[in-house]
Amino acid sequence: MLLLVWPSIAFTNKAEATVAAEATATAEPTVAREAAATDQATATDHSCSNDLDCQLNGECIEPRRECPPGGHGPCSTSPSGRQCVCDPGWGGDDCGDLQLEVGEIAYGCYPTVPLTCDYSSWGGGPPVWDTKHRVYVMFQDEISKHCGLSEWSYMSTIVRTSSVHGPAGPYKKDEVVLGTQSHNAYYVYDPKSGKHLIYHVNSGTGGKAEELTGCTNGTTPHTPKEELKRLRAPKPSRSDGVGDTTCEEAHDCLPPVIHESTSLSGPWKRVEMRGVYPPQFPTSNGGTRIRGSLNPAPVIFDNGTVLALYKVNQTIWAMRAPDYTGPYEAIGEIFHPFAKGSFTEDPATHVLQEDPTLWRDARGNFHALMHPLGHGAGRGHGFSYDGVTWHWSDPSHRGRAAFHASIKVEGKTVPVTDVERLRIWVNPKTSQPELLFYASGGQHQPIRADGVQRSFTVVQRIRTKAPVLSTVAADVAAVKPAPAPRLHTSRDAVQTLAPR
């Protein structure tokens, strides 16, 4: 079992103190405490034993006693025992249904209105308030030279966009911040140094000598397959070891690629990472060796400590560092499907996801949403007390997804199936999540060179008023949803972290 050790790192606040207290212990004591709490409870379909059964999106409390009018006669309690009382923005009997309004386009255009945009965007954020210019700023991916997402692998740039309408946008383009090749912009502020940071993949030090031309309206025209194959081929490594296939691009070894600035307007400088990183390191699936730290989603504590989730081998891992310059240490793979006790080479023993977004709630708990990949994976929700030991609300076991995406197009509400590069915006005044951003092509990933497909960035507001049982299920069926099965944390938590 993985030792939870954070050498030479000090912690502040509730979550950091929790990790520090467990720094010299293994994951088993945490599991034992959770197991004891679960085993002592007499849970029913509607009851909970602790806050984990509420996915840390609410509190597990005794229901209010109901007494006859006038205070005469015996009082009675609900026969279902303790129940989840959900935080604003969450609903359902287990507080696992993210309450979303119908979405709007935050940056870009839907494919049915091709003449109003000349670019394709692919998500970014979360937004941040620019105190100097009195606007919200959001760093987003945009495909250069008016091309579509089909050419993302070598023509991606990161642009600064701004909104005078509020954090939900819509946003307009200000300028290109990082040129090709730069992708998967994730903004975070470091309170210790006062630096603005953009975590991303690829180096942003220059694309290929030759790029596709002739693109219009954010779409890629019909182009011979052999020509596209030639253009998209990986750039050969340089003689000095720098190139698309090196550690520098965050594809082959652990440290992420980061640019920093003291101003949201720049200039931006590449961060020199501290630490020595092997090009490969072992994983838990049958001894296979893995590479890279793709699509990092960081949280930075007040003391500068970094916790980040990232993708490798179609699974989600966690890493940590004493500050954003490193050295970064892999914690391990953090999610596994319900009732799967160990990681093996079988994909069914892994939660296949990518594009994580990570945030903390008002109580200091950690939460994550991701884009599901194959093998029946759905839109689930990850949650953790300390950011190290994680729990997974498995949609296949729960009976429904954590949320359903939709967007209003030409006056009609259209379901969105392609939801990638997720970002949650937390209101700094309330510490509550209020906006969900994601990249989309609508009904499918828009990666064809057909002169039509275009990508865009969507925002859906999170309902922060009193939650209902489930507005999520109502989006797909006009029936009252069945209660979600309880998360058996005493059985699941023991393998939350993969062994080294």
XYZ file of C-alpha atoms in Angstrom, residues 310-486:
177
model
C -3.728 14.611 -14.393
C -4.251 11.999 -17.074
C -1.955 9.152 -18.001
C -2.842 5.931 -19.834
C -6.536 6.972 -19.881
C -6.668 7.034 -16.082
C -6.549 9.832 -13.506
C -3.562 10.214 -11.226
C -2.615 12.728 -8.536
C 0.683 14.519 -8.051
C 1.991 16.986 -5.484
C 4.833 19.460 -4.995
C 6.056 21.858 -2.287
C 5.444 24.718 -4.749
C 4.566 25.112 -8.395
C 8.196 24.908 -9.535
C 8.469 21.356 -8.156
C 9.785 18.840 -7.601
C 6.578 16.977 -8.466
C 5.859 13.541 -7.031
C 3.326 11.060 -8.378
C 0.884 9.924 -5.671
C -0.789 7.254 -7.780
C -3.927 6.341 -9.681
C -6.843 7.542 -7.571
C -10.102 6.006 -8.873
C -11.345 2.471 -9.444
C -14.811 1.217 -10.405
C -17.329 0.074 -7.813
C -16.673 -3.421 -6.427
C -13.252 -3.708 -8.118
C -10.744 -4.480 -5.377
C -7.459 -4.019 -7.243
C -5.897 -2.634 -10.405
C -4.859 -5.092 -13.119
C -4.217 -5.014 -16.850
C -7.979 -5.451 -17.353
C -9.459 -2.048 -18.333
C -12.556 -2.957 -16.293
C -10.519 -2.473 -13.096
C -9.782 1.169 -13.977
C -11.923 4.278 -14.243
C -11.127 5.436 -17.768
C -11.368 9.223 -17.767
C -9.477 12.312 -18.897
C -9.578 16.117 -18.657
C -10.058 16.453 -14.886
C -11.169 19.619 -13.150
C -10.323 19.954 -9.455
C -11.766 22.286 -6.819
C -12.364 22.666 -3.077
C -15.712 23.399 -1.457
C -16.572 25.692 1.459
C -15.644 22.948 3.963
C -12.248 22.339 2.334
C -13.197 19.037 0.702
C -11.913 18.194 -2.778
C -14.039 17.385 -5.827
C -13.369 16.355 -9.422
C -15.315 15.955 -12.655
C -13.895 14.455 -15.836
C -14.573 13.437 -19.420
C -15.350 9.684 -19.627
C -13.612 7.439 -22.119
C -14.564 3.934 -23.246
C -15.570 0.654 -21.580
C -18.913 1.943 -20.283
C -17.454 4.837 -18.321
C -19.905 7.613 -17.498
C -19.884 11.100 -16.070
C -19.066 10.409 -12.461
C -17.931 12.526 -9.532
C -14.766 12.119 -7.482
C -14.478 13.402 -3.919
C -11.940 13.413 -1.098
C -11.425 14.788 2.398
C -7.706 15.404 1.941
C -6.939 15.262 -1.786
C -4.947 12.045 -1.388
C -7.490 9.310 -0.621
C -10.253 9.594 -3.210
C -13.709 8.076 -3.703
C -15.556 7.535 -6.969
C -19.291 7.792 -7.502
C -19.555 5.134 -10.169
C -22.382 6.056 -12.612
C -22.930 2.437 -13.625
C -23.500 1.453 -9.997
C -25.349 4.622 -9.046
C -27.792 4.306 -11.932
C -27.298 7.801 -13.365
C -24.590 10.281 -14.266
C -23.445 13.151 -12.069
C -24.783 15.647 -14.607
C -26.281 16.006 -18.052
C -25.132 18.659 -20.496
C -27.376 20.775 -22.694
C -27.248 24.004 -24.650
C -29.794 26.385 -26.135
C -29.439 26.694 -29.916
C -31.756 28.839 -32.015
C -34.318 28.884 -29.207
C -34.265 25.114 -28.642
C -32.620 23.097 -25.865
C -30.236 20.551 -27.365
C -28.517 17.774 -25.362
C -24.720 17.830 -25.558
C -22.913 14.503 -25.702
C -19.380 15.800 -26.286
C -18.207 17.312 -22.956
C -14.424 17.695 -22.637
C -11.796 19.903 -20.936
C -14.044 20.566 -17.944
C -13.479 23.517 -15.595
C -15.396 24.542 -12.471
C -15.500 28.188 -11.427
C -15.841 28.630 -7.666
C -17.234 31.948 -6.497
C -14.486 33.360 -4.229
C -17.108 35.152 -2.111
C -19.171 32.046 -1.313
C -16.650 29.216 -1.928
C -19.431 27.488 -3.869
C -19.098 26.118 -7.420
C -21.294 28.250 -9.670
C -20.206 27.653 -13.277
C -19.250 24.589 -15.322
C -17.243 25.243 -18.483
C -16.351 22.635 -21.092
C -15.223 22.225 -24.695
C -17.602 20.618 -27.145
C -18.529 19.962 -30.716
C -22.154 19.321 -29.830
C -23.221 15.759 -30.551
C -19.733 14.393 -31.233
C -16.078 15.350 -31.124
C -15.556 17.674 -34.121
C -12.371 16.185 -35.537
C -13.312 15.710 -39.191
C -11.889 17.848 -41.973
C -15.187 18.465 -43.714
C -15.562 22.251 -43.813
C -18.416 22.072 -41.292
C -17.349 20.782 -37.905
C -16.383 23.453 -35.394
C -15.583 23.363 -31.679
C -16.636 25.873 -29.018
C -16.611 26.531 -25.275
C -19.847 26.064 -23.305
C -20.831 27.379 -19.877
C -23.647 26.000 -17.745
C -24.714 27.824 -14.609
C -25.027 25.751 -11.465
C -28.287 26.276 -9.594
C -27.335 27.604 -6.175
C -30.824 27.826 -4.692
C -32.413 25.079 -2.598
C -31.717 21.731 -4.339
C -34.436 19.347 -5.439
C -34.352 15.565 -5.586
C -32.938 15.473 -9.094
C -33.149 17.843 -12.026
C -30.463 15.748 -13.706
C -32.716 12.777 -14.351
C -35.518 15.103 -15.456
C -33.378 16.115 -18.410
C -33.597 12.625 -19.845
C -36.858 11.277 -18.415
C -39.926 12.997 -17.024
C -40.119 10.640 -14.085
C -39.024 10.817 -10.476
C -35.621 9.059 -10.312
C -35.046 6.044 -8.154
C -32.791 6.511 -5.112
C -29.132 5.995 -5.869
C -27.453 2.985 -4.206
C -25.224 3.844 -1.279
